[in-house]
Every structure is written in C-alpha cells, then in structure tokens.
PDB file of C-alpha atoms in Angstrom:
ATOM      1  CA  MET A  70      31.082  36.765  16.244  1.00 47.00           C
ATOM      2  CA  THR A  71      33.621  35.266  18.746  1.00 51.00           C
ATOM      3  CA  GLY A  72      34.006  31.473  19.688  1.00 67.00           C
ATOM      4  CA  GLN A  73      31.868  32.239  23.371  1.00 80.00           C
ATOM      5  CA  LEU A  74      28.650  33.326  24.216  1.00 88.00           C
ATOM      6  CA  ALA A  75      28.765  37.420  25.321  1.00 90.00           C
ATOM      7  CA  ARG A  76      28.869  37.929  28.976  1.00 93.00           C
ATOM      8  CA  VAL A  77      26.119  40.300  30.175  1.00 91.00           C
ATOM      9  CA  ALA A  78      26.740  41.075  33.896  1.00 91.00           C
ATOM     10  CA  LEU A  79      23.091  40.945  35.728  1.00 90.00           C
ATOM     11  CA  PRO A  80      24.147  40.732  39.468  1.00 91.00           C
ATOM     12  CA  GLY A  81      21.863  38.760  41.926  1.00 88.00           C
ATOM     13  CA  THR A  82      20.453  36.686  38.917  1.00 92.00           C
ATOM     14  CA  ASP A  83      20.071  32.973  40.019  1.00 92.00           C
ATOM     15  CA  ILE A  84      18.493  31.759  36.676  1.00 94.00           C
ATOM     16  CA  ALA A  85      18.860  33.850  33.217  1.00 95.00           C
ATOM     17  CA  HIS A  86      16.299  32.326  30.860  1.00 96.00           C
ATOM     18  CA  TRP A  87      16.802  33.587  27.663  1.00 96.00           C
ATOM     19  CA  THR A  88      13.562  33.004  25.530  1.00 94.00           C
ATOM     20  CA  TYR A  89      15.076  33.042  22.429  1.00 90.00           C
ATOM     21  CA  PRO A  90      18.557  31.933  21.169  1.00 92.00           C
ATOM     22  CA  LEU A  91      21.283  35.031  21.850  1.00 91.00           C
ATOM     23  CA  PRO A  92      24.260  34.834  21.845  1.00 94.00           C
ATOM     24  CA  VAL A  93      24.488  35.944  25.597  1.00 95.00           C
ATOM     25  CA  ARG A  94      25.222  34.459  28.806  1.00 95.00           C
ATOM     26  CA  THR A  95      25.321  35.532  32.599  1.00 95.00           C
ATOM     27  CA  PRO A  96      28.065  35.142  34.759  1.00 95.00           C
ATOM     28  CA  GLY A  97      27.411  33.347  38.057  1.00 93.00           C
ATOM     29  CA  ALA A  98      23.822  32.638  37.210  1.00 94.00           C
ATOM     30  CA  ALA A  99      22.285  29.295  35.538  1.00 94.00           C
ATOM     31  CA  ASN A 100      21.527  30.137  31.708  1.00 96.00           C
ATOM     32  CA  VAL A 101      18.431  28.402  30.286  1.00 97.00           C
ATOM     33  CA  TYR A 102      17.610  28.753  26.535  1.00 98.00           C
ATOM     34  CA  THR A 103      14.566  27.997  25.028  1.00 98.00           C
ATOM     35  CA  LEU A 104      15.097  26.569  21.748  1.00 98.00           C
ATOM     36  CA  HIS A 105      11.769  26.341  19.817  1.00 97.00           C
ATOM     37  CA  ASP A 106      12.922  24.151  16.832  1.00 95.00           C
ATOM     38  CA  LEU A 107      15.587  23.512  14.536  1.00 95.00           C
ATOM     39  CA  VAL A 108      13.617  24.330  11.258  1.00 93.00           C
ATOM     40  CA  PRO A 109      16.545  26.707   9.709  1.00 92.00           C
ATOM     41  CA  LEU A 110      18.471  23.278  10.030  1.00 92.00           C
ATOM     42  CA  ARG A 111      16.034  21.118   9.266  1.00 92.00           C
ATOM     43  CA  LEU A 112      14.430  22.713   5.989  1.00 88.00           C
ATOM     44  CA  PRO A 113      16.827  25.663   5.164  1.00 85.00           C
ATOM     45  CA  TYR A 114      15.267  26.892   2.195  1.00 81.00           C
ATOM     46  CA  THR A 115      11.627  27.556   3.976  1.00 79.00           C
ATOM     47  CA  THR A 116      13.284  30.384   6.485  1.00 82.00           C
ATOM     48  CA  ALA A 117      15.329  33.693   5.746  1.00 76.00           C
ATOM     49  CA  ASP A 118      18.044  32.793   8.618  1.00 75.00           C
ATOM     50  CA  HIS A 119      21.533  32.775   7.540  1.00 82.00           C
ATOM     51  CA  LYS A 120      22.184  29.259   8.378  1.00 87.00           C
ATOM     52  CA  ARG A 121      25.871  29.110   8.955  1.00 89.00           C
ATOM     53  CA  HIS A 122      25.522  32.059  11.902  1.00 91.00           C
ATOM     54  CA  TYR A 123      22.331  29.854  13.058  1.00 91.00           C
ATOM     55  CA  LEU A 124      24.095  26.721  13.433  1.00 93.00           C
ATOM     56  CA  ALA A 125      27.026  28.849  15.212  1.00 93.00           C
ATOM     57  CA  LEU A 126      24.637  30.578  17.431  1.00 94.00           C
ATOM     58  CA  CYS A 127      22.955  26.886  18.128  1.00 95.00           C
ATOM     59  CA  GLN A 128      26.291  25.122  18.879  1.00 96.00           C
ATOM     60  CA  ARG A 129      27.546  27.621  21.136  1.00 96.00           C
ATOM     61  CA  ILE A 130      24.521  27.419  23.250  1.00 96.00           C
ATOM     62  CA  ALA A 131      24.463  23.982  22.906  1.00 97.00           C
ATOM     63  CA  ARG A 132      28.167  24.010  25.084  1.00 95.00           C
ATOM     64  CA  GLU A 133      27.566  26.592  27.330  1.00 95.00           C
ATOM     65  CA  ALA A 134      23.888  26.539  28.394  1.00 96.00           C
ATOM     66  CA  ASP A 135      23.113  25.176  31.808  1.00 96.00           C
ATOM     67  CA  HIS A 136      20.223  23.675  30.139  1.00 97.00           C
ATOM     68  CA  ILE A 137      18.109  24.022  27.208  1.00 98.00           C
ATOM     69  CA  LEU A 138      14.018  24.028  27.115  1.00 98.00           C
ATOM     70  CA  THR A 139      12.154  23.160  24.001  1.00 98.00           C
ATOM     71  CA  VAL A 140       8.499  22.609  23.224  1.00 97.00           C
ATOM     72  CA  SER A 141       8.145  19.052  21.661  1.00 98.00           C
ATOM     73  CA  GLU A 142       9.615  15.591  21.998  1.00 98.00           C
ATOM     74  CA  HIS A 143      10.465  15.586  18.316  1.00 98.00           C
ATOM     75  CA  SER A 144      12.622  19.291  18.983  1.00 98.00           C
ATOM     76  CA  ARG A 145      14.247  17.674  21.928  1.00 98.00           C
ATOM     77  CA  ALA A 146      14.954  14.829  19.895  1.00 98.00           C
ATOM     78  CA  ASP A 147      16.360  17.141  17.198  1.00 97.00           C
ATOM     79  CA  ILE A 148      18.319  19.432  19.854  1.00 98.00           C
ATOM     80  CA  ILE A 149      20.396  16.371  21.068  1.00 98.00           C
ATOM     81  CA  ARG A 150      21.247  14.589  17.612  1.00 97.00           C
ATOM     82  CA  ILE A 151      21.815  17.801  15.584  1.00 96.00           C
ATOM     83  CA  LEU A 152      23.700  19.600  18.318  1.00 97.00           C
ATOM     84  CA  GLY A 153      25.123  16.899  20.561  1.00 97.00           C
ATOM     85  CA  VAL A 154      23.685  18.387  23.858  1.00 97.00           C
ATOM     86  CA  GLU A 155      23.153  15.374  26.637  1.00 97.00           C
ATOM     87  CA  GLU A 156      19.611  14.054  27.064  1.00 96.00           C
ATOM     88  CA  ASP A 157      19.879  15.593  30.547  1.00 95.00           C
ATOM     89  CA  ARG A 158      20.376  19.133  29.661  1.00 96.00           C
ATOM     90  CA  VAL A 159      17.259  19.439  27.570  1.00 97.00           C
ATOM     91  CA  THR A 160      13.603  19.027  28.868  1.00 97.00           C
ATOM     92  CA  ASN A 161      10.653  19.974  26.836  1.00 97.00           C
ATOM     93  CA  LEU A 162       7.937  21.756  28.214  1.00 96.00           C
ATOM     94  CA  TYR A 163       5.232  21.885  25.428  1.00 96.00           C
ATOM     95  CA  GLN A 164       3.373  24.917  24.758  1.00 96.00           C
ATOM     96  CA  SER A 165      -0.441  25.615  25.377  1.00 96.00           C
ATOM     97  CA  THR A 166      -3.399  27.926  24.748  1.00 96.00           C
ATOM     98  CA  ASP A 167      -5.991  30.502  25.515  1.00 94.00           C
ATOM     99  CA  ILE A 168      -8.029  31.071  22.397  1.00 96.00           C
ATOM    100  CA  ALA A 169     -10.829  29.276  23.845  1.00 96.00           C
ATOM    101  CA  ARG A 170     -11.660  31.971  26.309  1.00 96.00           C
ATOM    102  CA  LEU A 171     -11.746  34.718  24.220  1.00 96.00           C
ATOM    103  CA  ILE A 172     -15.265  33.545  22.768  1.00 97.00           C
ATOM    104  CA  GLU A 173     -16.369  31.442  25.617  1.00 95.00           C
ATOM    105  CA  SER A 174     -18.890  33.572  26.834  1.00 95.00           C
ATOM    106  CA  VAL A 175     -20.040  33.432  22.582  1.00 95.00           C
ATOM    107  CA  SER A 176     -22.861  31.397  22.610  1.00 95.00           C
ATOM    108  CA  PRO A 177     -23.268  28.794  19.259  1.00 93.00           C
ATOM    109  CA  GLU A 178     -25.975  31.095  17.930  1.00 96.00           C
ATOM    110  CA  GLN A 179     -23.930  34.276  17.946  1.00 97.00           C
ATOM    111  CA  ILE A 180     -20.695  32.047  16.422  1.00 97.00           C
ATOM    112  CA  ALA A 181     -22.986  30.918  13.601  1.00 97.00           C
ATOM    113  CA  GLN A 182     -24.212  34.187  13.165  1.00 97.00           C
ATOM    114  CA  GLU A 183     -20.577  36.119  12.909  1.00 97.00           C
ATOM    115  CA  VAL A 184     -19.438  33.509  10.733  1.00 97.00           C
ATOM    116  CA  GLU A 185     -22.457  34.047   8.760  1.00 96.00           C
ATOM    117  CA  GLY A 186     -21.763  37.795   8.338  1.00 96.00           C
ATOM    118  CA  LEU A 187     -17.767  37.205   8.127  1.00 94.00           C
ATOM    119  CA  LEU A 188     -17.864  34.779   5.533  1.00 94.00           C
ATOM    120  CA  GLY A 189     -21.316  34.301   3.968  1.00 93.00           C
ATOM    121  CA  VAL A 190     -21.422  30.233   4.804  1.00 95.00           C
ATOM    122  CA  GLY A 191     -22.886  28.841   7.895  1.00 96.00           C
ATOM    123  CA  MET A 192     -21.408  26.865  10.575  1.00 97.00           C
ATOM    124  CA  ARG A 193     -19.197  23.448   9.671  1.00 97.00           C
ATOM    125  CA  GLU A 194     -19.353  24.581   5.893  1.00 97.00           C
ATOM    126  CA  TYR A 195     -15.685  25.543   4.974  1.00 98.00           C
ATOM    127  CA  TYR A 196     -12.337  24.366   5.886  1.00 98.00           C
ATOM    128  CA  LEU A 197      -9.842  26.960   6.974  1.00 99.00           C
ATOM    129  CA  PHE A 198      -6.101  27.657   7.074  1.00 98.00           C
ATOM    130  CA  PHE A 199      -4.767  30.111   9.287  1.00 98.00           C
ATOM    131  CA  GLY A 200      -1.063  31.422   9.810  1.00 94.00           C
ATOM    132  CA  ALA A 201       1.325  33.433   7.791  1.00 90.00           C
ATOM    133  CA  LEU A 202       1.712  32.770   4.661  1.00 93.00           C
ATOM    134  CA  GLU A 203       5.671  31.220   4.311  1.00 92.00           C
ATOM    135  CA  PRO A 204       7.385  28.440   2.495  1.00 93.00           C
ATOM    136  CA  LYS A 205       6.629  25.645   5.220  1.00 95.00           C
ATOM    137  CA  LYS A 206       3.150  26.264   5.468  1.00 96.00           C
ATOM    138  CA  ASN A 207       2.508  24.350   2.314  1.00 96.00           C
ATOM    139  CA  LEU A 208      -0.102  26.660   0.676  1.00 96.00           C
ATOM    140  CA  ALA A 209       0.222  25.807  -2.831  1.00 95.00           C
ATOM    141  CA  ARG A 210       0.115  22.109  -2.153  1.00 97.00           C
ATOM    142  CA  LEU A 211      -3.229  22.812   0.021  1.00 97.00           C
ATOM    143  CA  LEU A 212      -4.690  24.744  -2.803  1.00 96.00           C
ATOM    144  CA  GLU A 213      -4.301  22.013  -5.417  1.00 95.00           C
ATOM    145  CA  ALA A 214      -5.679  19.759  -2.959  1.00 97.00           C
ATOM    146  CA  HIS A 215      -8.889  21.743  -2.198  1.00 96.00           C
ATOM    147  CA  LEU A 216      -9.458  21.929  -5.853  1.00 94.00           C
ATOM    148  CA  MET A 217      -8.848  18.419  -6.563  1.00 95.00           C
ATOM    149  CA  SER A 218     -11.023  17.311  -3.692  1.00 96.00           C
ATOM    150  CA  GLY A 219     -14.041  18.980  -5.917  1.00 94.00           C
ATOM    151  CA  SER A 220     -14.978  20.057  -2.293  1.00 95.00           C
ATOM    152  CA  ARG A 221     -18.491  21.711  -2.241  1.00 93.00           C
ATOM    153  CA  HIS A 222     -17.174  23.801   0.664  1.00 96.00           C
ATOM    154  CA  PRO A 223     -14.588  26.560   0.091  1.00 96.00           C
ATOM    155  CA  LEU A 224     -11.020  27.341   1.423  1.00 97.00           C
ATOM    156  CA  VAL A 225     -10.556  30.325   3.619  1.00 97.00           C
ATOM    157  CA  ILE A 226      -7.450  31.411   4.063  1.00 96.00           C
ATOM    158  CA  VAL A 227      -6.530  33.693   7.116  1.00 97.00           C
ATOM    159  CA  GLY A 228      -3.081  35.147   7.320  1.00 92.00           C
ATOM    160  CA  ALA A 229      -0.865  38.012   6.019  1.00 89.00           C
ATOM    161  CA  PRO A 230       2.077  37.608   3.509  1.00 87.00           C
ATOM    162  CA  GLY A 231       5.511  36.609   5.096  1.00 83.00           C
ATOM    163  CA  TRP A 232       9.136  35.645   4.167  1.00 81.00           C
ATOM    164  CA  GLY A 233       8.919  34.069   0.776  1.00 83.00           C
ATOM    165  CA  SER A 234       5.055  34.170  -0.100  1.00 82.00           C
ATOM    166  CA  GLU A 235       5.490  35.778  -3.483  1.00 89.00           C
ATOM    167  CA  ARG A 236       4.532  32.652  -4.798  1.00 90.00           C
ATOM    168  CA  ASP A 237       1.573  31.902  -2.375  1.00 90.00           C
ATOM    169  CA  VAL A 238       0.323  35.470  -3.295  1.00 89.00           C
ATOM    170  CA  ALA A 239       0.397  35.524  -6.953  1.00 91.00           C
ATOM    171  CA  LEU A 240      -1.621  31.929  -6.763  1.00 90.00           C
ATOM    172  CA  LEU A 241      -4.347  33.192  -4.373  1.00 90.00           C
ATOM    173  CA  LYS A 242      -4.354  36.580  -6.668  1.00 87.00           C
ATOM    174  CA  GLN A 243      -4.985  34.402  -9.648  1.00 87.00           C
ATOM    175  CA  LEU A 244      -6.952  32.302  -8.205  1.00 85.00           C
ATOM    176  CA  ALA A 245      -9.197  34.858  -7.428  1.00 80.00           C
ATOM    177  CA  GLU A 246      -9.822  36.095 -10.834  1.00 80.00           C
ATOM    178  CA  LEU A 247     -10.170  32.618 -12.401  1.00 78.00           C
ATOM    179  CA  ASP A 248     -12.399  31.307  -9.282  1.00 71.00           C
ATOM    180  CA  THR A 249     -15.756  31.978 -10.219  1.00 60.00           C
ATOM    181  CA  GLU A 250     -17.351  29.933  -7.789  1.00 68.00           C
ATOM    182  CA  LYS A 251     -15.526  31.377  -5.063  1.00 78.00           C
ATOM    183  CA  ARG A 252     -14.218  27.918  -3.621  1.00 90.00           C
ATOM    184  CA  ILE A 253     -10.922  29.784  -2.272  1.00 93.00           C
ATOM    185  CA  LYS A 254     -11.496  32.908   0.016  1.00 93.00           C
ATOM    186  CA  TRP A 255      -8.633  34.679   1.262  1.00 93.00           C
ATOM    187  CA  LEU A 256      -8.962  37.180   3.977  1.00 92.00           C
ATOM    188  CA  GLY A 257      -5.643  38.377   5.089  1.00 89.00           C
ATOM    189  CA  TYR A 258      -5.256  39.101   8.287  1.00 93.00           C
ATOM    190  CA  LEU A 259      -8.075  38.468  11.055  1.00 96.00           C
ATOM    191  CA  PRO A 260      -8.018  40.053  14.997  1.00 96.00           C
ATOM    192  CA  ARG A 261      -7.685  37.349  17.339  1.00 96.00           C
ATOM    193  CA  GLN A 262     -11.156  36.893  18.667  1.00 97.00           C
ATOM    194  CA  THR A 263     -12.596  37.095  15.107  1.00 97.00           C
ATOM    195  CA  LEU A 264     -10.231  34.334  14.151  1.00 98.00           C
ATOM    196  CA  ALA A 265     -11.198  32.026  17.219  1.00 98.00           C
ATOM    197  CA  THR A 266     -14.913  32.716  15.917  1.00 98.00           C
ATOM    198  CA  ALA A 267     -13.859  31.324  11.959  1.00 98.00           C
ATOM    199  CA  ILE A 268     -11.887  28.866  13.652  1.00 98.00           C
ATOM    200  CA  ALA A 269     -15.017  27.277  16.107  1.00 98.00           C
ATOM    201  CA  GLY A 270     -17.189  27.619  12.812  1.00 98.00           C
ATOM    202  CA  ALA A 271     -14.645  25.797  10.504  1.00 98.00           C
ATOM    203  CA  ARG A 272     -15.733  21.801   8.723  1.00 98.00           C
ATOM    204  CA  ALA A 273     -12.094  21.753   9.754  1.00 99.00           C
ATOM    205  CA  VAL A 274      -8.657  23.556  10.225  1.00 99.00           C
ATOM    206  CA  MET A 275      -6.474  22.419   7.270  1.00 99.00           C
ATOM    207  CA  PHE A 276      -2.617  22.407   8.471  1.00 99.00           C
ATOM    208  CA  PRO A 277      -0.422  20.558   6.050  1.00 98.00           C
ATOM    209  CA  SER A 278       2.956  22.596   7.496  1.00 98.00           C
ATOM    210  CA  LEU A 279       6.350  20.738   6.029  1.00 97.00           C
ATOM    211  CA  TYR A 280       7.395  20.994   9.373  1.00 97.00           C
ATOM    212  CA  GLU A 281       6.918  22.576  12.747  1.00 97.00           C
ATOM    213  CA  GLY A 282       8.518  22.770  16.502  1.00 97.00           C
ATOM    214  CA  PHE A 283       5.073  22.187  17.849  1.00 98.00           C
ATOM    215  CA  GLY A 284       1.924  23.483  15.630  1.00 97.00           C
ATOM    216  CA  LEU A 285       0.137  25.909  17.816  1.00 98.00           C
ATOM    217  CA  PRO A 286      -2.882  25.929  14.818  1.00 98.00           C
ATOM    218  CA  VAL A 287      -3.291  22.394  15.667  1.00 99.00           C
ATOM    219  CA  LEU A 288      -4.180  22.879  19.176  1.00 98.00           C
ATOM    220  CA  GLU A 289      -6.171  25.810  18.870  1.00 99.00           C
ATOM    221  CA  ALA A 290      -8.212  24.272  16.015  1.00 99.00           C
ATOM    222  CA  MET A 291      -8.528  21.222  18.909  1.00 99.00           C
ATOM    223  CA  SER A 292      -9.498  23.281  22.158  1.00 98.00           C
ATOM    224  CA  LEU A 293     -12.083  25.313  20.192  1.00 98.00           C
ATOM    225  CA  GLY A 294     -13.614  21.782  18.991  1.00 98.00           C
ATOM    226  CA  THR A 295     -12.607  21.994  15.525  1.00 98.00           C
ATOM    227  CA  PRO A 296     -11.746  19.199  13.819  1.00 99.00           C
ATOM    228  CA  VAL A 297      -7.984  19.233  12.214  1.00 99.00           C
ATOM    229  CA  ILE A 298      -6.435  17.431   9.040  1.00 99.00           C
ATOM    230  CA  THR A 299      -2.803  17.725   9.602  1.00 99.00           C
ATOM    231  CA  SER A 300       1.056  16.385   8.468  1.00 98.00           C
ATOM    232  CA  ALA A 301       2.083  13.060   9.802  1.00 98.00           C
ATOM    233  CA  THR A 302       5.522  14.829  10.333  1.00 97.00           C
ATOM    234  CA  SER A 303       7.799  16.515  12.886  1.00 97.00           C
ATOM    235  CA  SER A 304       6.250  17.327  16.127  1.00 98.00           C
ATOM    236  CA  LEU A 305       2.565  17.616  14.337  1.00 98.00           C
ATOM    237  CA  PRO A 306       1.386  13.711  15.288  1.00 98.00           C
ATOM    238  CA  GLU A 307       2.333  14.403  19.138  1.00 97.00           C
ATOM    239  CA  VAL A 308       0.578  17.379  19.285  1.00 98.00           C
ATOM    240  CA  ALA A 309      -2.863  15.752  17.631  1.00 98.00           C
ATOM    241  CA  GLY A 310      -2.599  12.303  18.921  1.00 97.00           C
ATOM    242  CA  GLU A 311      -5.695  10.393  18.014  1.00 96.00           C
ATOM    243  CA  ALA A 312      -7.599  13.340  17.490  1.00 97.00           C
ATOM    244  CA  ALA A 313      -6.971  14.558  13.484  1.00 98.00           C
ATOM    245  CA  VAL A 314      -6.374  13.264  10.247  1.00 98.00           C
ATOM    246  CA  MET A 315      -3.049  12.690   9.124  1.00 98.00           C
ATOM    247  CA  ILE A 316      -1.892  13.519   5.845  1.00 98.00           C
ATOM    248  CA  ASP A 317       1.525  13.412   3.746  1.00 99.00           C
ATOM    249  CA  PRO A 318       2.089  16.970   3.310  1.00 98.00           C
ATOM    250  CA  TYR A 319       4.316  16.111   0.099  1.00 98.00           C
ATOM    251  CA  ASP A 320       1.394  14.438  -1.615  1.00 98.00           C
ATOM    252  CA  VAL A 321      -1.413  16.607  -3.067  1.00 98.00           C
ATOM    253  CA  ARG A 322      -3.627  13.785  -3.593  1.00 98.00           C
ATOM    254  CA  SER A 323      -3.408  12.695   0.154  1.00 98.00           C
ATOM    255  CA  ILE A 324      -4.595  16.010   1.503  1.00 98.00           C
ATOM    256  CA  ALA A 325      -7.426  15.834  -1.323  1.00 98.00           C
ATOM    257  CA  ARG A 326      -8.539  12.461  -0.054  1.00 98.00           C
ATOM    258  CA  ALA A 327      -8.506  13.819   4.044  1.00 98.00           C
ATOM    259  CA  ILE A 328     -10.815  17.000   2.342  1.00 98.00           C
ATOM    260  CA  LYS A 329     -13.063  14.429   0.606  1.00 97.00           C
ATOM    261  CA  ALA A 330     -13.299  12.274   3.669  1.00 96.00           C
ATOM    262  CA  LEU A 331     -14.942  14.593   5.744  1.00 97.00           C
ATOM    263  CA  ASP A 332     -16.681  16.780   3.276  1.00 95.00           C
ATOM    264  CA  ASP A 333     -20.062  14.703   3.460  1.00 86.00           C
ATOM    265  CA  ASP A 334     -19.318  12.809   7.155  1.00 96.00           C
ATOM    266  CA  ASP A 335     -20.594  14.672   9.648  1.00 96.00           C
ATOM    267  CA  SER A 336     -20.692  12.375  11.895  1.00 97.00           C
ATOM    268  CA  ALA A 337     -16.618  11.774  11.925  1.00 97.00           C
ATOM    269  CA  VAL A 338     -16.625  16.009  11.620  1.00 98.00           C
ATOM    270  CA  ALA A 339     -18.465  15.631  15.366  1.00 98.00           C
ATOM    271  CA  GLU A 340     -16.576  12.953  16.467  1.00 98.00           C
ATOM    272  CA  LEU A 341     -13.322  14.456  15.549  1.00 98.00           C
ATOM    273  CA  GLY A 342     -14.015  17.925  17.224  1.00 98.00           C
ATOM    274  CA  GLN A 343     -15.203  15.775  20.409  1.00 98.00           C
ATOM    275  CA  ARG A 344     -11.676  14.012  20.301  1.00 98.00           C
ATOM    276  CA  GLY A 345      -9.787  17.276  19.695  1.00 98.00           C
ATOM    277  CA  LEU A 346     -11.283  19.036  23.306  1.00 98.00           C
ATOM    278  CA  VAL A 347      -9.989  15.779  24.996  1.00 97.00           C
ATOM    279  CA  GLN A 348      -6.695  16.026  23.537  1.00 98.00           C
ATOM    280  CA  ALA A 349      -6.129  19.774  23.911  1.00 97.00           C
ATOM    281  CA  GLU A 350      -6.546  19.007  27.539  1.00 96.00           C
ATOM    282  CA  ARG A 351      -3.176  17.431  27.860  1.00 94.00           C
ATOM    283  CA  PHE A 352      -1.921  21.099  27.160  1.00 96.00           C
ATOM    284  CA  SER A 353      -4.101  22.669  29.118  1.00 92.00           C
ATOM    285  CA  ALA A 354      -3.181  26.300  30.032  1.00 89.00           C
ATOM    286  CA  GLY A 355      -2.866  25.073  33.814  1.00 88.00           C
ATOM    287  CA  ALA A 356      -0.671  22.522  33.355  1.00 86.00           C
ATOM    288  CA  TYR A 357       1.723  24.815  31.167  1.00 90.00           C
ATOM    289  CA  ARG A 358       1.557  27.191  33.874  1.00 88.00           C
ATOM    290  CA  GLN A 359       3.115  24.737  36.811  1.00 90.00           C
ATOM    291  CA  ARG A 360       5.390  23.262  34.277  1.00 92.00           C
ATOM    292  CA  PRO A 361       8.380  26.518  34.190  1.00 91.00           C
ATOM    293  CA  GLY A 362       7.785  26.912  37.698  1.00 89.00           C
ATOM    294  CA  GLU A 363       8.323  22.662  38.394  1.00 92.00           C
ATOM    295  CA  PHE A 364      11.644  22.990  36.075  1.00 93.00           C
ATOM    296  CA  TYR A 365      12.867  26.113  37.855  1.00 92.00           C
ATOM    297  CA  ALA A 366      12.504  24.515  40.799  1.00 91.00           C
ATOM    298  CA  ARG A 367      14.579  21.670  40.091  1.00 90.00           C
ATOM    299  CA  LEU A 368      17.010  23.445  38.134  1.00 89.00           C
ATOM    300  CA  THR A 369      17.854  25.247  41.599  1.00 84.00           C
ATOM    301  CA  GLY A 370      17.003  22.166  43.735  1.00 82.00           C
ATOM    302  CA  THR A 371      14.452  23.752  45.798  1.00 69.00           C
ATOM    303  CA  ALA A 372      11.889  21.496  44.313  1.00 55.00           C
ATOM    304  CA  SER A 373      10.308  19.183  46.807  1.00 50.00           C
ATOM    305  CA  PRO A 374       9.627  15.465  45.362  1.00 46.00           C
ATOM    306  CA  LEU A 375       6.724  14.296  43.851  1.00 40.00           C
ATOM    307  CA  PRO A 376       4.516  11.380  45.407  1.00 39.00           C
ATOM    308  CA  HIS A 377       4.718   8.727  42.898  1.00 33.00           C
ATOM    309  CA  ASP A 378       0.606   9.055  41.958  1.00 33.00           C
ATOM    310  CA  ALA A 379       1.232  12.707  41.801  1.00 32.00           C
ATOM    311  CA  ARG A 380       4.509  11.859  38.894  1.00 32.00           C
ATOM    312  CA  ALA A 381       1.866   9.529  37.419  1.00 30.00           C
ATOM    313  CA  ALA A 382      -1.068  12.329  37.199  1.00 30.00           C
ATOM    314  CA  GLN A 383       1.065  14.919  35.273  1.00 36.00           C
ATOM    315  CA  PRO A 384      -0.727  15.385  31.891  1.00 32.00           C
ATOM    316  CA  VAL A 385       2.807  16.574  30.220  1.00 33.00           C
ATOM    317  CA  PRO A 386       5.820  15.768  32.485  1.00 33.00           C
ATOM    318  CA  ILE A 387       8.795  17.701  32.318  1.00 31.00           C
ATOM    319  CA  THR A 388      11.272  15.077  33.307  1.00 30.00           C
ATOM    320  CA  LYS A 389      13.648  13.565  30.601  1.00 30.00           C
ATOM    321  CA  ALA A 390      12.169  11.035  28.177  1.00 30.00           C
ATOM    322  CA  GLN A 391      13.477   9.094  25.552  1.00 32.00           C
ATOM    323  CA  SER A 392      13.806  10.223  21.998  1.00 33.00           C
ATOM    324  CA  ALA A 393      12.143   9.350  19.482  1.00 31.00           C
TER     325      ALA A 393
END
C-alpha cells in the first residue's frame, strides 16, 4: 500500500461519499468517508482485521478526507482522539431502523401466537439475544449470567456463527446436551420479519456487548417496545439513554442481577418498554433521512440557515458537538 489514497476519476462528481473505509479518493470532488467505529483498534482481539493495515488505512483517510461521518458521539470522539482528526471535520449522523414497520399491521394476538409457535412460550416469557456470534458480543458471559440468575424464563439466542465464534458455538452445543430444562434455546438465523416478532415478544433484549460504534439491536428493541439490558460502555448509553437497564459487560454478576431484577417485575418491564419507545423517537427514520441531505447541503455551501427554533427542534443535530 502506498502512502496516499488511490485516485479514482469520476468526472462531474461534486461529492464522493465512501460509506466504507476504502483506500480511494476522487480528485475534484469533496471526499467524505463513513467510519462507523474503531473497534479493530479499541478491541483488537474481537475482529479479524489486519490491525496495522487497518490503522494505516484510517490514518490515510484521516489525512486526506474532506470530511468524516460516523454514527455516534462516542465514535466521533474516538476518531478525533485516536486518528487526530480536527473536530470540525467529523460529524455524527447517528443511525436509524425501520424494523417496526415489518410487523406494524400484525396484531398483538397474532404476535403472541407466532411467538408460541416459534418458541413454545408466551409473550414476555423469555429473554432474547440476537446478532452475529462473535467475540465482542460477549455471549459466554451472558450464558453464565443467565444460568447464575436462576431465571424461570429461558434465554433465546438468535444468530449465525461469525468470526471467532468457535468457543461460543461449542458452549451452546454443550449446554444443549446438559440443559434438560431447556433454559437456553439457540435458533440460529431467523428471517427479519420473524426476528421482529421474536423481539416484540421478549421480556427483554440482552445486549451485553463489549464495544459498539452504535448498537443497532438496542434501538431495534426499543422501537418495538421491548425492554433492553445493555452495557454501560462505548456508544450504548448514548443510544439507550434512560430507557434501559445498564450493566458492566465484564461482570457476570452485574448481568445476572439485571436479569433477576426484571424476572418477576412486570411493572418495570412495562415501564422500560414505554421509555424505549420514547427514546427510539430520537433516532426515527424520518429524522435520519433528513440528516445526510442537510450535511451534503452544508458541505457544498447550498444550505439555507435554519431559524433558531428549528435548530433547537432537531432531535439529533448534525452540527459539531462537544466530545465526551
């Protein structure tokens, strides 16, 4: 690899937005790069990337980008601190989800029937983890915590094996042989609409990740009115706000206590579900669709100044924010 980004000619291009960290640049255009996070650098053992190559690529992008976009204030702070990018060249646009629309026409009764058919349990009678099985998802501690909690509700795992998941897969298979009470259920991959149903019916979504640039499963659960137990690390408190039970992902007892706290407290489950719906509105699809257009307009100097009241009304402003 050379010391500069490769030049790719795209005549007539005003903005070249590279939504993945690629080693390319378009001359004559404003070059924008999306860096979702710096997980390979913050937790090197959790990803398969060649760390030196990844760092070198990010450093080149940091030097040559006209602007860098990211998905949380936490990731923005990482990019500024680790890559040495000026604050005014990094903007957080956050993320969004439309998962709720997949079942918006499905009645609660139908969801309950589908949950019963899929899992053999009723609504709010199981905890759910979903996502790729990979080291940063912290599955082994979650499994240990669930068994430690003595919960009467099973833990359902939805996800296909990913890189570095051999230990987790072996553990799940071992538990399947030993767990005569079926307290752990591993379903593998589910189609997205079926997954939405499973999320909507869960007592809580478990997401004790070690590190996330955003943490989309947290938002997906909240947008479906399902409580969340998640980590008080990286971007996750930023996404969850006051609408989740926060845990230390490295402390099995902390995770177990959170499960136990919700196990028999239906009122807490209901309250967290309502808080989650409110919090999810901060990241609505409508607000998200506006933000890239507003950013492009500001980048090219074609944006109209927003009235003061309109700026204050933006749920997640894209203007420069203070780093944490």
